[in-house]
């Protein structure tokens, strides 16, 4: 029988244990495509944030002498149009910058609202169970049986155009007009579309959150916390919510892409945000009418949609890998 | 099983009624109603201003002079069409043709006319003899109000249905035939070059919005090919109006089979590609899961041929989750692809729906939405039943 002698530990504990955040960041950084996508998306966001500053021309100023200019050409006044002009002679680069503000802004803003609704309802349904769960789950089931796009189209076609009659508080419209770089008159329409998109987007998040809470709730540490006298609020806020958060982050990322595509599709079909407020979707809608004479026109708004959409998906993919502790990278 | 079916059918019935009420209310609180539209048109025209009789006629056509609950019941089950049982309630007020006007005089001398009460009520007896549908419940969706005025909605749907069916049917079949082998092969050769290429294409394909993809297709195969003098594809519609010439292929007669086929290629290709992108990932994932199961290892250990392991043991089980997609397929087969049909100007049901919404043809939009919901419900039911058939471990209760 070997005797064990206490061996002094050679390495003194100088480093703190690595935090969860830095582990995730380290893992995410290894996903090269996701990092590249993140850079791409951040630069798009930066450009859209700076839109009013760097835009070379006024957004809505038509110039009927300079319609359908090809990219990199100059108009009669000698002004350079990097991306050409549209069917009213408005500078495409300028409109694209402002459009990215509206499109990306809507994608993030509407998804923030819908994710918040989904997470809160999912938390409640999963944690309390009983009649709360019954009501929320039934609502989810009913919403799930509706064809989403069809319903979205109906609701948008009904409420858009009527937004002037809805008394939004001035502070809200002012905030929206600042966030999306649109006039206060247009802000109501933008807000309307955002709210409708948010109202249709929460079901998936809610279902996912409910499932996560149901599984997290069974952990021993929840029982321990409860035995130590933690209140329901503390249990929810300190234990259940943080532990069911990782899949929600991925869900949010994919939700942003879903909203981006949904908004573009609505505007493309002429039901969402309409001219003069530019969005990638409605720019593409107009460009489609002229693509036979001017084949470069649809490329201008569709490439950003494509890049943003693929980039967001890759970021979501990278986050999924980074947040999953079972996955080895 | 019988109890399950009864319960589910009852549930489906309830959901359908809720859907009917929702869609009906939604459309009728819409501000851009028929009266507004008519007023707008007349005022813009400026020729003959609209008068009270016109308003009355339009109101009657759209049944806007009847109160909403009665209107809804007439729409849903085609009742009441007159006094109940021949005589009861002939003088019951069920609507209002001309609202009463009250002139308000403010202390500061301003006057304002507000609507209050009713000058000319509509009674049950007035409803007798009015054209009315037999009710949506009995599959009579009434008449189209704008797109094809006074033609039954069901006729309109009937003329568009074949286009949607053969576009969606064709692309679904094609996608199935292509997606399943790709998914299986990707899973069997996991992390091979083929797998990487396919997963990347599928990844990009499933994040690509269908309208962007459609426009790219038109740009490449119609616009650029035509400008380069290559054989090109017509960019829209299902049938040509006049003959056209295509390099190398000669003159194409409008309306001929070849014309229809050329026009079918692009929308079908776009839909197929999008389905393949989603489905091949799905098959790959479920195939990978099955391939790592114990019984597959057992089969290999016993010396079963690899092809038999993959095709007989793994594939059949991996296709079970695939059935869930069936629920969606049934509804899309009928509902069409809203966006793709619009991009390619394809005269199917999806485009009809967009048109109906854009031009506020309520009956048409309502009918399409309801049919869509019902089909989706039936799809879900079929999926559940199929599950018990292919996987005996699942019991319905």
XYZ file of C-alpha atoms in Angstrom:
726
model
C 0.000 0.000 0.000
C 1.513 3.174 -1.140
C 1.540 6.054 1.195
C 0.506 9.301 -0.248
C 2.466 12.300 0.712
C 1.235 15.753 0.164
C 2.941 17.099 -2.914
C 3.122 20.870 -3.040
C 1.374 22.280 -6.066
C 3.977 23.642 -8.432
C 1.937 26.171 -10.264
C 0.508 28.869 -8.061
C -3.014 29.881 -8.933
C -2.381 33.266 -10.443
C -5.082 33.208 -13.127
C -8.750 33.520 -12.443
C -10.912 30.745 -13.933
C -11.853 31.777 -17.442
C -15.253 33.475 -17.548
C -18.098 32.047 -19.604
C -18.137 35.097 -21.861
C -14.464 34.856 -22.741
C -14.817 31.135 -23.473
C -17.645 31.845 -25.882
C -15.732 34.713 -27.487
C -12.651 32.539 -27.889
C -14.695 29.775 -29.504
C -16.547 32.237 -31.751
C -13.287 33.763 -32.955
C -12.222 30.384 -34.309
C -15.191 30.332 -36.705
C -13.562 32.251 -39.524
C -16.642 32.651 -41.752
C -18.664 33.917 -38.799
C -15.951 36.424 -37.896
C -15.820 37.627 -41.489
C -19.625 37.887 -41.545
C -19.587 39.820 -38.294
C -17.114 42.300 -39.767
C -19.246 42.648 -42.888
C -22.436 43.199 -40.920
C -20.786 45.666 -38.553
C -19.496 47.724 -41.458
C -22.975 47.697 -43.003
C -24.415 48.874 -39.689
C -21.751 51.568 -39.457
C -22.519 52.799 -42.973
C -26.228 52.885 -42.199
C -25.585 54.734 -38.939
C -23.571 57.357 -40.807
C -26.095 57.583 -43.670
C -27.211 61.187 -43.074
C -23.574 62.306 -42.765
C -21.937 60.556 -45.697
C -24.843 60.533 -48.157
C -23.694 62.605 -51.156
C -27.145 63.909 -52.209
C -30.508 64.732 -50.592
C -32.531 61.525 -50.251
C -35.714 62.466 -52.123
C -34.540 65.092 -54.595
C -35.654 64.050 -58.079
C -33.672 65.112 -61.112
C -35.617 64.358 -64.262
C -32.641 65.226 -66.445
C -30.580 62.493 -64.832
C -32.827 59.434 -64.773
C -31.408 55.922 -65.040
C -27.762 56.996 -64.953
C -25.411 54.044 -64.963
C -23.108 53.621 -61.966
C -20.019 55.862 -61.877
C -21.459 58.339 -64.353
C -21.909 62.074 -63.952
C -25.048 64.128 -64.497
C -25.284 67.392 -66.466
C -24.181 69.389 -63.431
C -21.048 67.302 -63.167
C -22.169 65.503 -60.006
C -20.810 61.984 -59.687
C -23.310 59.172 -59.002
C -21.366 56.174 -57.725
C -24.285 53.770 -58.020
C -26.164 55.709 -60.676
C -29.688 57.084 -60.312
C -33.170 55.559 -60.192
C -36.318 56.092 -62.274
C -36.821 59.583 -60.814
C -33.196 60.588 -61.077
C -32.558 60.212 -57.348
C -29.055 59.171 -56.376
C -29.030 55.402 -55.772
C -26.076 55.422 -53.380
C -27.820 57.940 -51.141
C -31.069 56.013 -51.167
C -29.264 52.740 -50.530
C -27.582 54.191 -47.452
C -30.863 55.444 -46.034
C -32.568 52.186 -47.040
C -30.035 50.155 -45.113
C -30.842 52.273 -42.066
C -34.540 51.432 -42.404
C -34.107 47.780 -43.398
C -31.413 46.801 -40.912
C -33.033 48.996 -38.268
C -36.376 47.280 -38.724
C -34.735 43.868 -38.651
C -33.075 44.564 -35.304
C -35.813 46.693 -33.712
C -38.782 44.448 -34.563
C -36.862 41.334 -33.557
C -35.894 42.932 -30.238
C -39.570 43.508 -29.479
C -40.710 40.082 -30.636
C -37.888 38.286 -28.804
C -38.719 40.144 -25.605
C -42.378 39.170 -25.889
C -41.451 35.566 -26.690
C -38.928 35.247 -23.879
C -41.210 36.749 -21.222
C -44.219 34.642 -22.238
C -42.044 31.532 -22.564
C -40.589 32.111 -19.090
C -44.039 32.511 -17.588
C -45.511 29.501 -19.390
C -42.590 27.229 -18.571
C -42.084 28.300 -14.974
C -45.620 28.581 -13.673
C -47.278 25.860 -15.771
C -50.952 25.323 -14.998
C -53.461 27.695 -16.533
C -50.805 30.240 -17.552
C -49.139 27.561 -19.636
C -52.472 26.362 -21.027
C -53.462 29.827 -22.252
C -50.082 30.602 -23.799
C -49.701 27.177 -25.394
C -53.189 27.254 -26.910
C -52.523 30.729 -28.306
C -49.307 29.386 -29.829
C -51.109 26.434 -31.396
C -53.761 28.634 -32.965
C -51.221 31.102 -34.342
C -49.211 28.185 -35.725
C -52.134 26.986 -37.835
C -52.346 30.263 -39.726
C -50.322 30.670 -42.895
C -47.988 33.390 -41.623
C -47.174 35.252 -44.817
C -50.812 35.397 -45.933
C -51.933 36.725 -42.578
C -49.041 39.183 -42.411
C -50.051 40.521 -45.824
C -53.678 40.969 -44.763
C -52.773 42.760 -41.550
C -50.255 45.018 -43.256
C -52.630 45.829 -46.110
C -55.262 46.798 -43.559
C -53.227 48.850 -41.139
C -50.713 50.472 -43.430
C -52.292 53.562 -44.914
C -54.350 53.985 -41.791
C -51.413 54.773 -39.548
C -52.034 58.520 -39.715
C -55.180 58.044 -37.648
C -53.390 56.237 -34.856
C -52.265 58.641 -32.153
C -48.718 57.543 -31.377
C -47.156 59.709 -28.649
C -44.878 62.388 -30.072
C -41.890 61.082 -28.111
C -42.280 57.685 -29.801
C -42.465 59.060 -33.331
C -39.523 61.374 -32.590
C -37.422 58.448 -31.365
C -38.340 56.346 -34.371
C -37.599 59.150 -36.796
C -34.188 59.548 -35.151
C -33.436 55.804 -35.113
C -34.425 55.191 -38.716
C -33.367 58.578 -40.158
C -36.816 59.261 -41.569
C -39.139 62.226 -41.234
C -41.722 62.151 -38.451
C -44.514 61.666 -40.955
C -42.831 58.534 -42.312
C -41.955 57.375 -38.810
C -45.540 56.305 -38.140
C -45.533 53.954 -41.111
C -42.128 52.540 -40.185
C -43.271 52.007 -36.594
C -46.492 50.369 -37.770
C -44.661 47.871 -39.950
C -42.201 47.184 -37.119
C -44.974 46.503 -34.638
C -46.835 44.185 -36.997
C -43.669 42.235 -37.792
C -42.932 41.968 -34.059
C -46.447 40.748 -33.364
C -45.988 37.884 -35.806
C -42.463 36.937 -34.788
C -42.693 35.950 -31.142
C -44.194 32.461 -31.396
C -41.027 30.576 -32.288
C -39.027 32.265 -29.534
C -41.789 31.600 -27.024
C -41.954 27.893 -27.863
C -38.163 27.558 -27.619
C -37.984 29.489 -24.343
C -40.795 27.447 -22.816
C -38.974 24.237 -23.694
C -35.693 25.542 -22.274
C -37.334 26.632 -19.017
C -39.045 23.263 -18.662
C -35.689 21.501 -18.900
C -33.692 24.006 -16.800
C -36.363 23.928 -14.088
C -35.615 20.250 -13.390
C -31.972 20.911 -12.453
C -30.855 20.245 -8.896
C -29.485 23.749 -8.419
C -32.989 25.141 -8.860
C -34.212 22.904 -6.039
C -31.240 23.962 -3.899
C -31.935 27.622 -4.518
C -35.575 27.107 -3.676
C -34.614 25.229 -0.489
C -32.431 28.164 0.480
C -35.537 30.318 0.316
C -35.175 32.034 -3.039
C -38.331 33.740 -4.219
C -39.951 32.978 -7.581
C -38.671 36.275 -8.957
C -35.124 35.513 -7.841
C -35.302 31.996 -9.248
C -36.494 33.349 -12.591
C -34.091 36.248 -12.820
C -30.913 34.737 -11.353
C -31.112 31.058 -12.215
C -33.605 30.108 -14.881
C -33.288 33.086 -17.226
C -29.459 33.119 -17.494
C -29.289 29.359 -17.946
C -31.829 29.262 -20.758
C -30.336 32.286 -22.519
C -27.766 30.721 -24.923
C -30.247 29.215 -27.424
C -32.173 32.495 -27.290
C -29.124 34.393 -28.536
C -28.923 32.124 -31.572
C -32.678 32.391 -32.029
C -32.435 36.177 -31.933
C -29.764 36.192 -34.633
C -31.829 33.990 -36.920
C -34.890 36.068 -36.036
C -33.132 39.205 -37.270
C -32.624 37.491 -40.602
C -36.252 36.359 -40.688
C -37.485 39.890 -40.037
C -35.095 41.352 -42.605
C -36.399 38.981 -45.275
C -40.040 39.445 -44.231
C -39.803 43.235 -44.328
C -38.028 43.174 -47.678
C -40.634 40.799 -49.089
C -43.515 42.993 -47.889
C -41.940 46.156 -49.268
C -41.036 44.347 -52.465
C -44.666 43.359 -52.982
C -45.707 46.955 -52.284
C -47.440 46.236 -48.987
C -44.907 47.381 -46.408
C -42.893 50.569 -46.245
C -43.475 52.489 -49.446
C -41.847 55.257 -51.437
C -40.513 57.877 -50.608
C -39.087 56.016 -47.583
C -36.462 53.776 -49.154
C -35.929 50.184 -48.045
C -33.978 47.473 -49.800
C -37.243 45.683 -50.579
C -39.110 48.556 -52.227
C -36.002 49.686 -54.141
C -35.857 46.170 -55.571
C -39.565 46.299 -56.340
C -39.120 49.436 -58.448
C -35.939 48.152 -60.026
C -37.749 45.049 -61.247
C -39.948 47.146 -63.532
C -36.920 48.602 -65.294
C -34.544 45.660 -65.274
C -34.953 44.907 -68.968
C -33.578 48.274 -70.041
C -31.247 48.740 -67.076
C -30.062 45.310 -65.888
C -27.747 46.768 -63.221
C -30.628 48.370 -61.331
C -31.884 45.307 -59.399
C -28.337 44.436 -58.377
C -27.964 47.554 -56.237
C -30.593 46.713 -53.603
C -30.469 42.922 -53.927
C -26.760 42.480 -53.207
C -27.029 44.087 -49.741
C -30.079 41.913 -48.938
C -28.136 38.852 -50.020
C -24.957 39.767 -48.138
C -26.740 40.772 -44.941
C -28.918 37.680 -44.966
C -26.077 35.222 -45.518
C -23.847 37.068 -43.043
C -26.457 36.983 -40.283
C -26.996 33.276 -40.860
C -23.269 32.561 -40.610
C -23.042 34.604 -37.398
C -25.930 32.566 -36.018
C -24.126 29.387 -37.022
C -20.924 30.538 -35.339
C -22.777 31.534 -32.188
C -24.541 28.174 -32.073
C -21.212 26.366 -32.185
C -19.589 28.736 -29.695
C -22.420 28.567 -27.169
C -22.796 24.788 -27.226
C -20.444 23.368 -24.580
C -20.694 19.855 -26.022
C -19.289 20.955 -29.348
C -15.520 20.799 -29.641
C -13.920 23.327 -31.904
C -57.807 6.207 -32.662
C -61.505 6.944 -33.206
C -61.640 9.109 -30.091
C -58.509 10.918 -31.252
C -60.000 11.566 -34.677
C -63.258 12.886 -33.257
C -61.429 15.184 -30.871
C -59.103 16.466 -33.560
C -61.896 17.052 -36.071
C -63.803 19.005 -33.434
C -60.702 21.066 -32.700
C -60.169 21.683 -36.411
C -63.757 22.825 -36.764
C -63.336 25.308 -33.918
C -60.058 26.673 -35.260
C -61.638 27.101 -38.692
C -64.543 29.081 -37.258
C -62.120 31.263 -35.287
C -60.083 31.769 -38.454
C -63.217 32.685 -40.405
C -64.264 35.262 -37.819
C -60.746 36.695 -37.622
C -60.221 37.033 -41.352
C -63.713 38.444 -41.883
C -63.374 41.072 -39.156
C -59.867 41.975 -40.242
C -60.940 42.637 -43.804
C -64.045 44.584 -42.903
C -62.404 46.999 -40.505
C -60.058 47.888 -43.325
C -60.131 51.607 -44.115
C -59.653 51.260 -47.873
C -63.159 49.848 -48.284
C -65.241 49.849 -51.464
C -67.023 53.120 -50.665
C -63.766 54.928 -50.040
C -62.374 53.575 -53.278
C -65.420 54.565 -55.289
C -65.443 58.028 -53.761
C -61.786 58.432 -54.584
C -62.237 57.330 -58.192
C -65.213 59.563 -58.810
C -63.620 62.590 -57.246
C -60.452 62.106 -59.227
C -62.449 61.638 -62.420
C -64.459 64.762 -61.678
C -66.943 63.958 -64.444
C -70.006 62.857 -62.586
C -69.893 63.328 -58.875
C -71.146 60.427 -56.838
C -74.639 60.869 -55.434
C -76.683 59.294 -52.672
C -78.129 56.597 -54.970
C -74.673 55.469 -55.999
C -73.618 55.137 -52.403
C -76.774 53.149 -51.636
C -76.187 50.834 -54.574
C -72.565 50.191 -53.650
C -73.483 49.654 -50.011
C -76.080 47.134 -51.053
C -73.696 45.327 -53.383
C -71.187 44.844 -50.590
C -73.923 44.368 -47.970
C -72.437 47.252 -46.030
C -75.929 48.423 -45.110
C -76.420 45.348 -42.941
C -75.031 45.160 -39.408
C -71.847 43.134 -39.066
C -73.152 40.065 -37.150
C -75.990 39.543 -39.634
C -73.633 40.146 -42.537
C -71.185 37.624 -41.120
C -73.873 35.004 -40.645
C -75.064 35.564 -44.223
C -71.500 35.182 -45.411
C -70.785 32.090 -43.324
C -73.993 30.054 -43.644
C -76.090 32.070 -46.089
C -78.748 32.925 -43.535
C -80.972 34.881 -42.983
C -82.233 35.485 -46.512
C -85.533 36.966 -45.401
C -88.054 36.762 -42.576
C -87.502 33.672 -40.465
C -89.796 30.740 -41.318
C -91.605 32.870 -43.847
C -93.098 35.500 -41.583
C -91.354 35.944 -38.229
C -89.458 39.145 -37.731
C -90.256 40.759 -41.073
C -89.890 44.193 -39.514
C -86.790 43.494 -37.420
C -84.084 46.019 -38.116
C -80.915 44.304 -39.320
C -79.112 47.239 -40.865
C -79.144 50.844 -41.855
C -79.160 52.130 -45.430
C -78.964 55.852 -44.742
C -77.567 57.025 -41.419
C -79.355 59.909 -39.792
C -77.654 63.283 -39.722
C -77.718 65.667 -36.836
C -76.552 69.232 -37.142
C -74.618 70.234 -34.081
C -74.437 73.931 -33.300
C -71.588 74.968 -31.099
C -71.796 77.993 -28.796
C -69.213 79.800 -30.901
C -71.444 79.611 -33.988
C -69.679 76.725 -35.761
C -71.912 73.948 -37.021
C -70.965 70.362 -37.687
C -72.943 67.514 -39.169
C -72.528 64.197 -37.359
C -74.085 60.853 -38.122
C -76.491 59.669 -35.503
C -79.314 57.178 -35.534
C -80.782 55.868 -38.746
C -83.037 57.514 -41.322
C -83.780 54.451 -43.394
C -83.366 51.127 -41.602
C -83.062 47.802 -43.395
C -85.416 45.106 -42.156
C -85.402 41.374 -42.601
C -88.141 41.712 -45.195
C -85.832 43.925 -47.279
C -83.316 41.122 -47.496
C -85.736 38.946 -49.421
C -84.844 38.694 -53.066
C -81.327 40.018 -52.593
C -78.593 38.056 -54.239
C -76.843 36.114 -51.547
C -74.384 33.257 -51.384
C -75.347 29.937 -49.870
C -72.590 30.519 -47.335
C -68.894 29.870 -47.115
C -69.647 26.928 -44.884
C -71.308 25.222 -47.835
C -68.377 26.078 -50.093
C -70.056 29.037 -51.758
C -67.618 31.906 -51.421
C -69.877 34.496 -52.997
C -68.952 36.637 -55.969
C -65.759 38.497 -56.709
C -66.210 42.185 -56.046
C -63.393 43.756 -58.002
C -61.130 41.438 -59.972
C -63.830 39.721 -62.011
C -66.916 41.574 -60.930
C -69.954 39.411 -60.165
C -68.318 36.164 -61.198
C -68.365 33.508 -58.453
C -65.154 33.373 -56.444
C -65.048 29.634 -56.903
C -64.834 30.109 -60.704
C -61.957 32.519 -60.280
C -60.148 30.040 -58.052
C -60.930 27.268 -60.504
C -59.260 29.087 -63.409
C -56.125 29.812 -61.360
C -55.840 26.483 -59.542
C -54.350 24.419 -62.401
C -51.442 26.854 -62.759
C -50.615 26.670 -59.073
C -51.049 22.909 -58.989
C -48.702 22.191 -61.814
C -46.116 24.713 -60.712
C -46.105 23.554 -57.103
C -46.611 19.880 -57.927
C -43.798 19.885 -60.465
C -41.322 21.672 -58.247
C -42.199 19.574 -55.175
C -41.712 16.297 -57.017
C -38.500 17.481 -58.624
C -37.181 18.734 -55.294
C -37.978 15.430 -53.570
C -36.268 13.402 -56.256
C -33.137 15.555 -56.049
C -33.011 16.491 -52.358
C -33.244 13.007 -50.845
C -30.265 11.504 -52.730
C -28.167 14.621 -52.054
C -28.998 14.505 -48.359
C -28.270 10.785 -48.088
C -25.002 11.014 -49.980
C -23.895 14.022 -47.911
C -24.576 12.112 -44.717
C -22.834 8.924 -45.845
C -19.791 10.874 -46.994
C -19.832 13.309 -44.076
C -17.066 15.943 -44.196
C -16.142 15.002 -47.762
C -15.695 17.684 -50.392
C -19.149 16.875 -51.791
C -20.669 17.284 -48.341
C -18.981 20.641 -47.767
C -20.029 21.971 -51.174
C -23.608 20.827 -50.753
C -24.011 22.106 -47.206
C -22.599 25.486 -48.237
C -24.920 25.741 -51.228
C -27.850 24.615 -49.104
C -26.905 27.105 -46.392
C -26.761 30.037 -48.780
C -29.839 28.788 -50.638
C -31.983 28.577 -47.552
C -30.983 32.029 -46.345
C -31.628 33.562 -49.761
C -34.987 35.353 -49.998
C -37.007 33.840 -52.835
C -37.657 37.164 -54.554
C -33.956 38.003 -54.728
C -33.297 34.571 -56.171
C -36.130 34.998 -58.681
C -34.832 38.366 -59.821
C -31.312 36.978 -60.242
C -32.755 34.171 -62.350
C -34.628 36.634 -64.580
C -31.525 38.795 -64.819
C -29.292 35.937 -65.937
C -31.585 33.725 -68.005
C -33.784 36.404 -69.579
C -32.130 39.797 -69.644
C -28.428 39.023 -69.982
C -28.909 35.917 -72.126
C -31.105 37.912 -74.505
C -28.629 40.773 -74.705
C -25.776 38.348 -75.358
C -27.748 36.784 -78.199
C -27.993 33.415 -76.483
C -31.150 31.332 -76.161
C -33.115 32.980 -73.361
C -36.175 32.160 -71.266
C -39.316 34.317 -71.228
C -39.382 36.226 -67.966
C -42.992 36.032 -66.914
C -46.579 34.861 -67.463
C -47.670 31.287 -68.037
C -48.716 31.698 -71.669
C -47.318 34.033 -74.311
C -49.497 36.564 -76.111
C -47.654 36.773 -79.406
C -45.059 34.645 -81.138
C -41.423 35.329 -80.376
C -38.081 34.186 -81.748
C -35.349 32.651 -79.654
C -31.828 32.182 -81.035
C -31.080 28.551 -81.986
C -34.627 27.479 -81.151
C -36.441 29.448 -83.849
C -39.854 31.021 -83.571
C -41.971 29.955 -80.645
C -45.690 29.977 -81.245
C -47.576 31.676 -78.435
C -49.698 29.244 -76.460
C -47.970 26.158 -77.813
C -46.732 23.459 -75.477
C -43.143 24.560 -75.947
C -44.040 28.156 -75.078
C -45.722 27.025 -71.868
C -42.796 24.775 -71.035
C -40.212 27.553 -71.459
C -42.224 29.855 -69.235
C -42.630 27.105 -66.659
C -38.883 26.441 -66.358
C -37.769 29.489 -64.391
C -40.403 29.705 -61.636
C -40.258 25.947 -61.236
C -36.469 26.026 -61.075
C -36.458 28.731 -58.400
C -39.007 26.929 -56.227
C -37.212 23.619 -56.680
C -33.862 25.070 -55.691
C -35.280 26.649 -52.547
C -36.964 23.388 -51.531
C -33.832 21.370 -52.244
C -31.772 23.705 -50.087
C -34.038 23.171 -47.099
C -34.878 19.505 -47.572
C -31.408 18.180 -48.329
C -30.178 19.665 -45.046
C -33.110 18.049 -43.302
C -32.469 14.608 -44.807
C -28.741 14.906 -44.095
C -29.362 15.730 -40.449
C -31.832 12.955 -39.796
C -29.735 10.459 -41.793
C -26.640 11.297 -39.696
C -28.629 10.679 -36.554
C -29.883 7.301 -37.739
C -26.457 6.222 -39.028
C -25.002 6.605 -35.528
C -27.602 4.305 -33.976
C -26.754 0.939 -32.521
C -28.811 -1.151 -34.911
C -26.933 0.284 -37.867
C -23.655 -0.715 -36.231
C -25.120 -4.158 -35.561
C -26.097 -4.524 -39.190
C -22.584 -3.572 -40.292
C -21.047 -5.931 -37.750
C -23.138 -8.769 -39.089
C -21.641 -8.074 -42.500
C -24.658 -6.576 -44.243
C -23.637 -4.885 -47.462
C -23.024 -1.140 -47.061
C -25.610 -0.283 -49.708
C -28.208 -2.352 -47.878
C -27.288 -0.725 -44.569
C -27.737 2.739 -46.021
C -30.784 2.150 -48.181
C -32.695 -0.444 -46.176
C -31.793 0.129 -42.560
C -30.947 3.801 -42.370
C -32.832 5.590 -45.137
C -36.261 4.219 -44.325
C -36.006 5.280 -40.720
C -34.431 8.623 -41.483
C -37.374 9.590 -43.657
C -39.818 9.423 -40.742
C -39.245 13.019 -39.570
C -39.522 14.028 -43.220
C -43.244 13.396 -42.949
C -43.646 16.552 -40.884
C -42.809 18.525 -44.005
C -45.857 17.003 -45.648
C -48.183 19.177 -43.613
C -46.672 22.255 -45.166
C -46.568 20.781 -48.650
C -50.314 20.207 -48.890
C -51.087 23.813 -48.023
C -48.454 25.234 -50.368
C -49.605 22.946 -53.178
C -52.879 24.790 -53.078
C -51.901 28.189 -51.763
C -49.044 28.575 -54.173
C -45.880 30.475 -53.597
C -47.027 34.056 -53.076
C -43.724 35.704 -53.785
C -42.374 33.513 -56.575
C -45.676 33.676 -58.430
C -45.654 37.454 -58.152
C -42.063 37.806 -59.338
C -42.739 35.680 -62.418
C -46.239 37.037 -62.974
C -47.507 33.460 -62.768
C -51.327 33.445 -62.761
C -51.707 31.092 -59.801
C -53.531 31.360 -56.511
C -50.662 33.100 -54.730
C -50.782 35.996 -57.160
C -54.549 36.017 -56.990
C -54.270 36.506 -53.232
C -51.867 39.424 -53.599
C -54.101 40.980 -56.260
C -57.196 40.512 -54.118
C -55.538 42.228 -51.160
C -54.106 45.038 -53.254
C -57.472 45.802 -54.867
C -59.588 45.041 -51.770
C -61.548 42.159 -53.250
C -62.569 40.849 -49.858
C -64.477 37.742 -50.865
C -61.604 36.391 -52.903
C -58.963 37.082 -50.237
C -61.163 35.607 -47.534
C -61.895 32.464 -49.498
C -58.216 31.868 -50.242
C -57.149 32.429 -46.646
C -59.819 30.091 -45.305
C -59.042 27.330 -47.790
C -55.382 27.707 -46.875
C -56.061 27.367 -43.147
C -58.288 24.318 -43.645
C -55.693 22.629 -45.854
C -52.968 23.330 -43.317
C -55.113 21.744 -40.604
C -55.817 18.709 -42.768
C -52.101 18.472 -43.508
C -51.259 18.405 -39.809
C -53.896 15.733 -39.192
C -52.597 13.548 -42.019
C -49.072 13.955 -40.685
C -50.095 12.751 -37.244
C -51.898 9.731 -38.658
C -49.035 8.867 -41.020
C -46.647 8.926 -38.090
C -48.508 6.096 -36.377
C -48.458 4.093 -39.588
C -44.744 4.372 -40.331
C -43.584 4.319 -36.719
C -45.517 1.792 -34.619
C -43.932 3.124 -31.439
C -46.048 6.276 -31.700
C -49.597 5.959 -30.418
C -52.277 8.562 -30.730
C -54.259 9.099 -27.588
